[in-house]
PDB file of C-alpha atoms in Angstrom:
ATOM      1  CA  MET W  25      -6.650  17.019 -13.465  1.00 35.00           C
ATOM      2  CA  ALA W  26      -3.691  14.667 -14.055  1.00 43.00           C
ATOM      3  CA  GLY W  27      -0.516  16.042 -12.526  1.00 46.00           C
ATOM      4  CA  ASP W  28      -2.322  18.482 -10.193  1.00 51.00           C
ATOM      5  CA  ASP W  29      -2.795  16.058  -7.279  1.00 62.00           C
ATOM      6  CA  LYS W  30      -0.569  17.198  -4.421  1.00 71.00           C
ATOM      7  CA  ARG W  31      -1.637  14.653  -1.805  1.00 83.00           C
ATOM      8  CA  ALA W  32       1.187  13.163   0.243  1.00 91.00           C
ATOM      9  CA  ILE W  33       2.896  10.026  -1.037  1.00 95.00           C
ATOM     10  CA  ARG W  34       3.890   7.684   1.785  1.00 96.00           C
ATOM     11  CA  GLY W  35       3.867   4.271   0.067  1.00 97.00           C
ATOM     12  CA  ILE W  36       5.124   2.982  -3.288  1.00 98.00           C
ATOM     13  CA  ILE W  37       4.024   0.087  -5.495  1.00 98.00           C
ATOM     14  CA  SER W  38       6.108  -0.302  -8.626  1.00 98.00           C
ATOM     15  CA  ASP W  39       6.405  -2.373 -11.761  1.00 97.00           C
ATOM     16  CA  LEU W  40       9.860  -3.866 -12.460  1.00 95.00           C
ATOM     17  CA  ASP W  41      10.612  -4.396 -16.166  1.00 90.00           C
ATOM     18  CA  GLY W  42      11.031  -0.988 -17.763  1.00 90.00           C
ATOM     19  CA  VAL W  43      10.917   0.839 -14.426  1.00 94.00           C
ATOM     20  CA  LEU W  44      13.769  -0.593 -12.308  1.00 96.00           C
ATOM     21  CA  TYR W  45      15.641  -2.266 -15.139  1.00 94.00           C
ATOM     22  CA  ARG W  46      15.641  -3.289 -18.787  1.00 88.00           C
ATOM     23  CA  GLY W  47      16.534  -6.963 -18.955  1.00 85.00           C
ATOM     24  CA  ASP W  48      19.588  -7.231 -16.706  1.00 89.00           C
ATOM     25  CA  GLN W  49      20.528  -3.562 -16.994  1.00 92.00           C
ATOM     26  CA  PRO W  50      19.490  -1.422 -13.999  1.00 95.00           C
ATOM     27  CA  ILE W  51      17.973   2.010 -14.658  1.00 95.00           C
ATOM     28  CA  ALA W  52      20.306   4.203 -12.593  1.00 95.00           C
ATOM     29  CA  GLU W  53      17.850   6.952 -11.655  1.00 95.00           C
ATOM     30  CA  SER W  54      15.293   4.369 -10.481  1.00 97.00           C
ATOM     31  CA  VAL W  55      17.831   2.569  -8.300  1.00 97.00           C
ATOM     32  CA  GLU W  56      18.814   5.965  -6.884  1.00 97.00           C
ATOM     33  CA  ALA W  57      15.184   6.723  -6.046  1.00 97.00           C
ATOM     34  CA  PHE W  58      14.504   3.466  -4.239  1.00 97.00           C
ATOM     35  CA  LYS W  59      17.740   3.714  -2.274  1.00 97.00           C
ATOM     36  CA  ALA W  60      16.677   7.180  -1.112  1.00 96.00           C
ATOM     37  CA  TRP W  61      13.176   5.990  -0.202  1.00 97.00           C
ATOM     38  CA  HIS W  62      14.545   2.996   1.688  1.00 97.00           C
ATOM     39  CA  ALA W  63      16.866   5.258   3.665  1.00 95.00           C
ATOM     40  CA  ARG W  64      13.859   7.469   4.444  1.00 94.00           C
ATOM     41  CA  GLY W  65      11.841   4.482   5.688  1.00 95.00           C
ATOM     42  CA  VAL W  66       9.264   4.600   2.886  1.00 96.00           C
ATOM     43  CA  PRO W  67       7.484   1.227   2.519  1.00 97.00           C
ATOM     44  CA  TYR W  68       7.437  -0.177  -1.004  1.00 98.00           C
ATOM     45  CA  ALA W  69       6.552  -3.317  -2.927  1.00 98.00           C
ATOM     46  CA  PHE W  70       6.864  -4.538  -6.492  1.00 98.00           C
ATOM     47  CA  VAL W  71       4.315  -6.044  -8.884  1.00 97.00           C
ATOM     48  CA  THR W  72       5.414  -7.713 -12.082  1.00 94.00           C
ATOM     49  CA  ASN W  73       3.738  -9.626 -14.880  1.00 90.00           C
ATOM     50  CA  ASN W  74       6.993 -11.500 -15.435  1.00 88.00           C
ATOM     51  CA  ALA W  75       6.461 -15.206 -14.706  1.00 84.00           C
ATOM     52  CA  THR W  76      10.006 -16.433 -15.333  1.00 86.00           C
ATOM     53  CA  LYS W  77      11.302 -15.994 -11.765  1.00 89.00           C
ATOM     54  CA  SER W  78      10.142 -16.567  -8.217  1.00 89.00           C
ATOM     55  CA  ALA W  79       9.674 -13.711  -5.757  1.00 92.00           C
ATOM     56  CA  ALA W  80      12.975 -14.674  -4.105  1.00 93.00           C
ATOM     57  CA  GLN W  81      14.776 -14.552  -7.465  1.00 93.00           C
ATOM     58  CA  PHE W  82      13.374 -11.101  -8.229  1.00 96.00           C
ATOM     59  CA  ALA W  83      14.389  -9.884  -4.781  1.00 97.00           C
ATOM     60  CA  ALA W  84      17.920 -11.210  -5.296  1.00 97.00           C
ATOM     61  CA  LYS W  85      18.123  -9.461  -8.674  1.00 97.00           C
ATOM     62  CA  LEU W  86      17.079  -6.155  -7.117  1.00 97.00           C
ATOM     63  CA  GLU W  87      19.520  -6.610  -4.243  1.00 97.00           C
ATOM     64  CA  ARG W  88      22.351  -7.098  -6.752  1.00 97.00           C
ATOM     65  CA  MET W  89      21.330  -3.816  -8.366  1.00 97.00           C
ATOM     66  CA  GLY W  90      21.447  -2.044  -5.017  1.00 97.00           C
ATOM     67  CA  VAL W  91      17.719  -1.892  -4.207  1.00 97.00           C
ATOM     68  CA  PRO W  92      17.063  -3.355  -0.718  1.00 97.00           C
ATOM     69  CA  THR W  93      14.334  -5.962  -1.276  1.00 97.00           C
ATOM     70  CA  THR W  94      12.955  -9.097   0.350  1.00 97.00           C
ATOM     71  CA  ALA W  95      10.872 -11.792  -1.340  1.00 94.00           C
ATOM     72  CA  ALA W  96       7.839 -10.674   0.676  1.00 94.00           C
ATOM     73  CA  GLN W  97       7.926  -7.337  -1.164  1.00 97.00           C
ATOM     74  CA  VAL W  98       7.561  -8.929  -4.614  1.00 96.00           C
ATOM     75  CA  PHE W  99       4.190  -9.914  -6.076  1.00 94.00           C
ATOM     76  CA  ASN W 100       4.476 -11.638  -9.427  1.00 92.00           C
ATOM     77  CA  ALA W 101       2.454 -13.491 -12.019  1.00 90.00           C
ATOM     78  CA  VAL W 102       3.663 -16.897 -10.798  1.00 90.00           C
ATOM     79  CA  SER W 103       2.212 -16.571  -7.296  1.00 87.00           C
ATOM     80  CA  ALA W 104      -0.896 -14.803  -8.598  1.00 89.00           C
ATOM     81  CA  THR W 105      -1.561 -17.571 -11.127  1.00 91.00           C
ATOM     82  CA  ALA W 106      -1.125 -20.286  -8.524  1.00 90.00           C
ATOM     83  CA  SER W 107      -3.434 -18.443  -6.132  1.00 87.00           C
ATOM     84  CA  LEU W 108      -6.169 -18.067  -8.742  1.00 90.00           C
ATOM     85  CA  MET W 109      -5.914 -21.732  -9.723  1.00 94.00           C
ATOM     86  CA  GLN W 110      -6.189 -22.849  -6.093  1.00 93.00           C
ATOM     87  CA  GLN W 111      -9.413 -20.839  -5.833  1.00 90.00           C
ATOM     88  CA  ARG W 112     -10.950 -22.283  -8.995  1.00 94.00           C
ATOM     89  CA  TRP W 113      -9.771 -25.875  -9.337  1.00 97.00           C
ATOM     90  CA  GLN W 114      -9.341 -28.844  -7.031  1.00 96.00           C
ATOM     91  CA  LYS W 115      -6.008 -30.453  -6.295  1.00 96.00           C
ATOM     92  CA  GLY W 116      -5.187 -33.146  -8.820  1.00 96.00           C
ATOM     93  CA  THR W 117      -6.665 -31.191 -11.744  1.00 97.00           C
ATOM     94  CA  ARG W 118      -4.684 -31.943 -14.910  1.00 98.00           C
ATOM     95  CA  VAL W 119      -2.706 -28.907 -16.107  1.00 98.00           C
ATOM     96  CA  PHE W 120      -0.555 -28.313 -19.184  1.00 98.00           C
ATOM     97  CA  ALA W 121       1.750 -25.324 -18.752  1.00 98.00           C
ATOM     98  CA  ILE W 122       4.114 -23.392 -20.975  1.00 97.00           C
ATOM     99  CA  GLY W 123       6.643 -21.427 -18.949  1.00 95.00           C
ATOM    100  CA  GLU W 124       9.850 -21.455 -16.948  1.00 93.00           C
ATOM    101  CA  ALA W 125      10.748 -23.585 -13.895  1.00 93.00           C
ATOM    102  CA  PRO W 126       9.210 -21.278 -11.214  1.00 91.00           C
ATOM    103  CA  LEU W 127       5.767 -21.575 -12.874  1.00 94.00           C
ATOM    104  CA  PHE W 128       5.937 -25.376 -12.977  1.00 95.00           C
ATOM    105  CA  GLU W 129       7.128 -25.485  -9.376  1.00 93.00           C
ATOM    106  CA  ALA W 130       4.231 -23.286  -8.235  1.00 92.00           C
ATOM    107  CA  ILE W 131       1.681 -25.384 -10.133  1.00 95.00           C
ATOM    108  CA  GLU W 132       2.983 -28.640  -8.673  1.00 95.00           C
ATOM    109  CA  ALA W 133       3.315 -27.157  -5.173  1.00 94.00           C
ATOM    110  CA  SER W 134      -0.361 -26.182  -5.423  1.00 94.00           C
ATOM    111  CA  GLY W 135      -1.290 -29.848  -5.868  1.00 96.00           C
ATOM    112  CA  PHE W 136      -2.057 -29.921  -9.577  1.00 97.00           C
ATOM    113  CA  THR W 137      -1.004 -32.708 -11.940  1.00 96.00           C
ATOM    114  CA  LEU W 138       1.071 -31.843 -14.986  1.00 95.00           C
ATOM    115  CA  ALA W 139      -0.470 -33.291 -18.150  1.00 96.00           C
ATOM    116  CA  GLY W 140      -0.516 -33.053 -21.944  1.00 95.00           C
ATOM    117  CA  ASP W 141      -3.312 -32.485 -24.454  1.00 93.00           C
ATOM    118  CA  ASP W 142      -5.730 -34.218 -22.052  1.00 96.00           C
ATOM    119  CA  ALA W 143      -5.300 -31.307 -19.615  1.00 97.00           C
ATOM    120  CA  GLU W 144      -8.328 -29.601 -18.095  1.00 98.00           C
ATOM    121  CA  VAL W 145      -6.421 -26.313 -17.736  1.00 98.00           C
ATOM    122  CA  VAL W 146      -3.771 -24.770 -20.001  1.00 98.00           C
ATOM    123  CA  VAL W 147      -1.465 -22.186 -18.426  1.00 98.00           C
ATOM    124  CA  LEU W 148       0.407 -19.885 -20.790  1.00 97.00           C
ATOM    125  CA  GLY W 149       3.509 -18.183 -19.394  1.00 95.00           C
ATOM    126  CA  PHE W 150       6.798 -16.838 -20.720  1.00 94.00           C
ATOM    127  CA  ASP W 151       9.043 -19.591 -22.078  1.00 95.00           C
ATOM    128  CA  TYR W 152      12.521 -18.964 -23.479  1.00 93.00           C
ATOM    129  CA  ALA W 153      12.452 -22.508 -24.868  1.00 95.00           C
ATOM    130  CA  LEU W 154       9.064 -22.273 -26.596  1.00 96.00           C
ATOM    131  CA  THR W 155       8.656 -24.918 -29.296  1.00 97.00           C
ATOM    132  CA  TYR W 156       6.074 -25.862 -31.879  1.00 97.00           C
ATOM    133  CA  ASP W 157       5.382 -29.072 -29.923  1.00 98.00           C
ATOM    134  CA  LYS W 158       4.412 -27.049 -26.823  1.00 98.00           C
ATOM    135  CA  LEU W 159       2.156 -24.775 -28.861  1.00 98.00           C
ATOM    136  CA  ARG W 160       0.540 -27.794 -30.528  1.00 98.00           C
ATOM    137  CA  THR W 161      -0.180 -29.419 -27.162  1.00 98.00           C
ATOM    138  CA  ALA W 162      -1.722 -26.214 -25.818  1.00 98.00           C
ATOM    139  CA  VAL W 163      -3.933 -25.847 -28.889  1.00 98.00           C
ATOM    140  CA  ARG W 164      -5.063 -29.476 -28.767  1.00 98.00           C
ATOM    141  CA  ALA W 165      -5.944 -29.203 -25.088  1.00 98.00           C
ATOM    142  CA  ALA W 166      -7.917 -26.018 -25.801  1.00 98.00           C
ATOM    143  CA  LEU W 167      -9.716 -27.760 -28.665  1.00 97.00           C
ATOM    144  CA  ASN W 168     -10.613 -30.516 -26.203  1.00 97.00           C
ATOM    145  CA  GLY W 169     -12.274 -27.948 -23.944  1.00 97.00           C
ATOM    146  CA  ALA W 170      -9.493 -26.975 -21.529  1.00 97.00           C
ATOM    147  CA  THR W 171      -9.733 -23.605 -19.806  1.00 98.00           C
ATOM    148  CA  VAL W 172      -6.866 -21.311 -20.837  1.00 98.00           C
ATOM    149  CA  VAL W 173      -5.146 -19.249 -18.136  1.00 97.00           C
ATOM    150  CA  VAL W 174      -2.695 -16.518 -19.207  1.00 95.00           C
ATOM    151  CA  THR W 175      -0.133 -15.300 -16.672  1.00 93.00           C
ATOM    152  CA  ASN W 176      -0.064 -11.820 -18.243  1.00 91.00           C
ATOM    153  CA  PRO W 177      -1.285 -10.090 -21.423  1.00 90.00           C
ATOM    154  CA  ASP W 178       1.920  -8.195 -22.354  1.00 87.00           C
ATOM    155  CA  MET W 179       2.832  -8.368 -26.042  1.00 90.00           C
ATOM    156  CA  LEU W 180       6.387  -7.089 -25.531  1.00 85.00           C
ATOM    157  CA  THR W 181       8.872  -7.107 -22.667  1.00 83.00           C
ATOM    158  CA  PRO W 182      12.011  -4.930 -22.350  1.00 76.00           C
ATOM    159  CA  ALA W 183      15.363  -6.649 -22.891  1.00 77.00           C
ATOM    160  CA  ASP W 184      18.979  -5.507 -22.675  1.00 76.00           C
ATOM    161  CA  ASP W 185      19.138  -4.763 -26.384  1.00 80.00           C
ATOM    162  CA  GLY W 186      15.553  -3.807 -27.220  1.00 81.00           C
ATOM    163  CA  PHE W 187      12.331  -5.743 -26.761  1.00 83.00           C
ATOM    164  CA  GLU W 188      11.177  -9.369 -26.895  1.00 89.00           C
ATOM    165  CA  PRO W 189       7.784 -10.943 -27.642  1.00 93.00           C
ATOM    166  CA  CYS W 190       5.920 -11.749 -24.433  1.00 92.00           C
ATOM    167  CA  VAL W 191       3.073 -13.992 -23.273  1.00 94.00           C
ATOM    168  CA  GLY W 192       0.366 -12.023 -25.072  1.00 94.00           C
ATOM    169  CA  VAL W 193       1.837 -13.181 -28.377  1.00 96.00           C
ATOM    170  CA  LEU W 194       1.498 -16.819 -27.299  1.00 97.00           C
ATOM    171  CA  ALA W 195      -2.057 -16.224 -26.082  1.00 97.00           C
ATOM    172  CA  ALA W 196      -2.895 -14.597 -29.398  1.00 97.00           C
ATOM    173  CA  ALA W 197      -1.627 -17.674 -31.255  1.00 97.00           C
ATOM    174  CA  VAL W 198      -3.741 -20.052 -29.178  1.00 98.00           C
ATOM    175  CA  THR W 199      -6.893 -17.943 -29.446  1.00 97.00           C
ATOM    176  CA  ALA W 200      -6.355 -17.540 -33.185  1.00 98.00           C
ATOM    177  CA  ALA W 201      -6.284 -21.324 -33.502  1.00 98.00           C
ATOM    178  CA  VAL W 202      -9.228 -21.831 -31.118  1.00 98.00           C
ATOM    179  CA  PRO W 203     -11.482 -18.742 -31.463  1.00 97.00           C
ATOM    180  CA  ALA W 204     -14.013 -20.098 -28.950  1.00 96.00           C
ATOM    181  CA  VAL W 205     -11.463 -19.787 -26.146  1.00 96.00           C
ATOM    182  CA  VAL W 206     -11.812 -16.814 -23.795  1.00 95.00           C
ATOM    183  CA  PRO W 207      -8.637 -16.821 -21.695  1.00 96.00           C
ATOM    184  CA  ILE W 208      -8.546 -15.951 -18.001  1.00 93.00           C
ATOM    185  CA  VAL W 209      -5.869 -13.269 -17.642  1.00 91.00           C
ATOM    186  CA  VAL W 210      -4.198 -13.193 -14.227  1.00 90.00           C
ATOM    187  CA  GLY W 211      -1.661 -10.355 -14.275  1.00 91.00           C
ATOM    188  CA  LYS W 212      -2.053  -6.635 -14.722  1.00 93.00           C
ATOM    189  CA  PRO W 213      -4.367  -4.943 -15.772  1.00 93.00           C
ATOM    190  CA  GLN W 214      -6.260  -7.086 -13.280  1.00 91.00           C
ATOM    191  CA  PRO W 215      -5.825  -5.386  -9.868  1.00 93.00           C
ATOM    192  CA  PHE W 216      -5.152  -8.562  -7.845  1.00 88.00           C
ATOM    193  CA  MET W 217      -1.375  -8.130  -7.435  1.00 93.00           C
ATOM    194  CA  VAL W 218      -1.625  -4.388  -6.754  1.00 95.00           C
ATOM    195  CA  GLU W 219      -4.233  -4.980  -4.054  1.00 93.00           C
ATOM    196  CA  ALA W 220      -2.000  -7.605  -2.425  1.00 91.00           C
ATOM    197  CA  ALA W 221       0.988  -5.253  -2.604  1.00 94.00           C
ATOM    198  CA  LEU W 222      -1.053  -2.422  -1.076  1.00 96.00           C
ATOM    199  CA  ALA W 223      -1.980  -4.636   1.867  1.00 93.00           C
ATOM    200  CA  HIS W 224       1.698  -5.462   2.347  1.00 94.00           C
ATOM    201  CA  VAL W 225       2.876  -1.849   2.134  1.00 96.00           C
ATOM    202  CA  GLY W 226       0.294  -0.909   4.755  1.00 96.00           C
ATOM    203  CA  THR W 227      -0.239   2.708   3.733  1.00 96.00           C
ATOM    204  CA  ASP W 228      -3.631   4.157   2.945  1.00 96.00           C
ATOM    205  CA  ALA W 229      -4.622   3.897  -0.733  1.00 96.00           C
ATOM    206  CA  SER W 230      -4.948   7.692  -0.899  1.00 95.00           C
ATOM    207  CA  GLU W 231      -1.283   8.050   0.115  1.00 96.00           C
ATOM    208  CA  THR W 232       0.074   5.271  -2.104  1.00 97.00           C
ATOM    209  CA  ILE W 233       1.042   5.377  -5.767  1.00 97.00           C
ATOM    210  CA  MET W 234       1.513   2.763  -8.476  1.00 98.00           C
ATOM    211  CA  ILE W 235       4.451   3.380 -10.834  1.00 97.00           C
ATOM    212  CA  GLY W 236       4.590   1.717 -14.238  1.00 95.00           C
ATOM    213  CA  ASP W 237       5.680   2.152 -17.829  1.00 91.00           C
ATOM    214  CA  GLN W 238       2.533   0.870 -19.561  1.00 90.00           C
ATOM    215  CA  VAL W 239      -0.963   2.350 -19.550  1.00 92.00           C
ATOM    216  CA  ALA W 240      -2.677  -0.877 -20.661  1.00 90.00           C
ATOM    217  CA  THR W 241      -1.314  -2.910 -17.747  1.00 91.00           C
ATOM    218  CA  ASP W 242       0.270  -0.863 -14.943  1.00 95.00           C
ATOM    219  CA  ILE W 243      -1.880   2.266 -14.977  1.00 96.00           C
ATOM    220  CA  ILE W 244      -5.185   0.432 -15.379  1.00 96.00           C
ATOM    221  CA  ALA W 245      -4.283  -2.081 -12.646  1.00 96.00           C
ATOM    222  CA  GLY W 246      -3.309   0.681 -10.231  1.00 97.00           C
ATOM    223  CA  GLN W 247      -6.434   2.707 -10.873  1.00 97.00           C
ATOM    224  CA  ARG W 248      -8.636  -0.384 -10.531  1.00 96.00           C
ATOM    225  CA  ALA W 249      -6.979  -0.999  -7.154  1.00 96.00           C
ATOM    226  CA  GLY W 250      -7.837   2.559  -6.084  1.00 97.00           C
ATOM    227  CA  VAL W 251      -4.375   4.133  -6.047  1.00 97.00           C
ATOM    228  CA  ARG W 252      -2.930   7.009  -8.037  1.00 97.00           C
ATOM    229  CA  SER W 253      -1.002   5.637 -10.990  1.00 97.00           C
ATOM    230  CA  PHE W 254       2.077   7.358 -12.406  1.00 97.00           C
ATOM    231  CA  LEU W 255       3.443   6.610 -15.864  1.00 95.00           C
ATOM    232  CA  VAL W 256       7.239   6.733 -16.163  1.00 94.00           C
ATOM    233  CA  ALA W 257       8.924   7.068 -19.548  1.00 87.00           C
ATOM    234  CA  THR W 258      11.854   4.698 -18.943  1.00 73.00           C
ATOM    235  CA  GLY W 259      10.406   1.503 -20.424  1.00 61.00           C
ATOM    236  CA  LEU W 260       8.441   0.617 -23.531  1.00 61.00           C
ATOM    237  CA  PRO W 261       7.152   3.487 -25.671  1.00 65.00           C
ATOM    238  CA  HIS W 262       3.734   3.662 -24.101  1.00 64.00           C
ATOM    239  CA  ALA W 263       0.594   3.236 -26.153  1.00 71.00           C
ATOM    240  CA  PRO W 264      -2.376   5.370 -25.090  1.00 78.00           C
ATOM    241  CA  VAL W 265      -5.577   3.609 -24.069  1.00 86.00           C
ATOM    242  CA  ALA W 266      -8.894   5.290 -24.796  1.00 86.00           C
ATOM    243  CA  GLY W 267     -10.535   6.559 -21.631  1.00 90.00           C
ATOM    244  CA  VAL W 268      -7.481   5.963 -19.426  1.00 92.00           C
ATOM    245  CA  THR W 269      -5.366   8.880 -18.212  1.00 93.00           C
ATOM    246  CA  PRO W 270      -2.385   8.384 -15.895  1.00 95.00           C
ATOM    247  CA  ASP W 271      -2.614  10.483 -12.757  1.00 95.00           C
ATOM    248  CA  ARG W 272       0.797  11.832 -13.684  1.00 94.00           C
ATOM    249  CA  VAL W 273       3.494  11.316 -16.328  1.00 93.00           C
ATOM    250  CA  ILE W 274       7.143  11.587 -15.272  1.00 94.00           C
ATOM    251  CA  ALA W 275      10.413  11.350 -17.194  1.00 92.00           C
ATOM    252  CA  SER W 276      12.143   9.251 -14.518  1.00 93.00           C
ATOM    253  CA  LEU W 277      11.825   8.292 -10.860  1.00 96.00           C
ATOM    254  CA  ARG W 278      14.363  10.970 -10.022  1.00 93.00           C
ATOM    255  CA  ASP W 279      11.478  13.427 -10.495  1.00 92.00           C
ATOM    256  CA  LEU W 280       9.732  11.833  -7.498  1.00 94.00           C
ATOM    257  CA  ILE W 281      12.582  11.345  -5.030  1.00 94.00           C
ATOM    258  CA  ASP W 282      11.953  14.469  -2.959  1.00 92.00           C
ATOM    259  CA  GLU W 283       8.152  14.120  -2.971  1.00 92.00           C
ATOM    260  CA  VAL W 284       7.875  10.682  -1.363  1.00 91.00           C
ATOM    261  CA  GLY W 285       7.840  10.186   2.388  1.00 79.00           C
ATOM    262  CA  VAL W 286       8.157  13.885   3.115  1.00 65.00           C
ATOM    263  CA  THR W 287       5.930  15.088   5.954  1.00 59.00           C
TER     264      THR W 287
END
């Protein structure tokens, strides 16, 4: 029964947007929790579908908010996308990407060639400077048979003053224009990043939890990776998903502070 599991919690994997902060605004009770866990020696890592920053940039952001973090503790959609592409395509493959600088840097560092509507692969990420020209190029490449890779399926992302459309909206536009396309989705709810974070944390799956604010991404990804998944009500109003029940629902991370790392 959800909420009745009293097994020890010795390792933490957590989402970022909506859990640690909203946009650039830290969530005070979450910062408090991670400070306490760090002081207690609890290992933790972060998994985020956000593809606008590198792991080092996310770590620096958390450090500024008072959460001790290194780049090695952050697993994000940029590195996950690059890793998947390295597994599936040879170096030199032509790629058209929509996204921010860290995504382009990861694609080029992986040996791929940036291209236009003659691309063999289209990568859709979050882009604050999205234009009609970029969307047109992505659609034309897809019409020409390019495989479409989506960094994450989120429709909305928390911002300082509310919410913003996310990558799922862009993916929906491309698939509406090219219905034959079946995108490859890299981020949560796929378990890849959570599994990598679990290996880094080093605790047993039975003693590790995933914390997130969305059932459709965070909770499903955590459960697919074999860890208990807790839904926290500090981010987006969560939408239920048929057949998926969080292992526990909490109002804030403050509710967990005294339960984690206690022997």
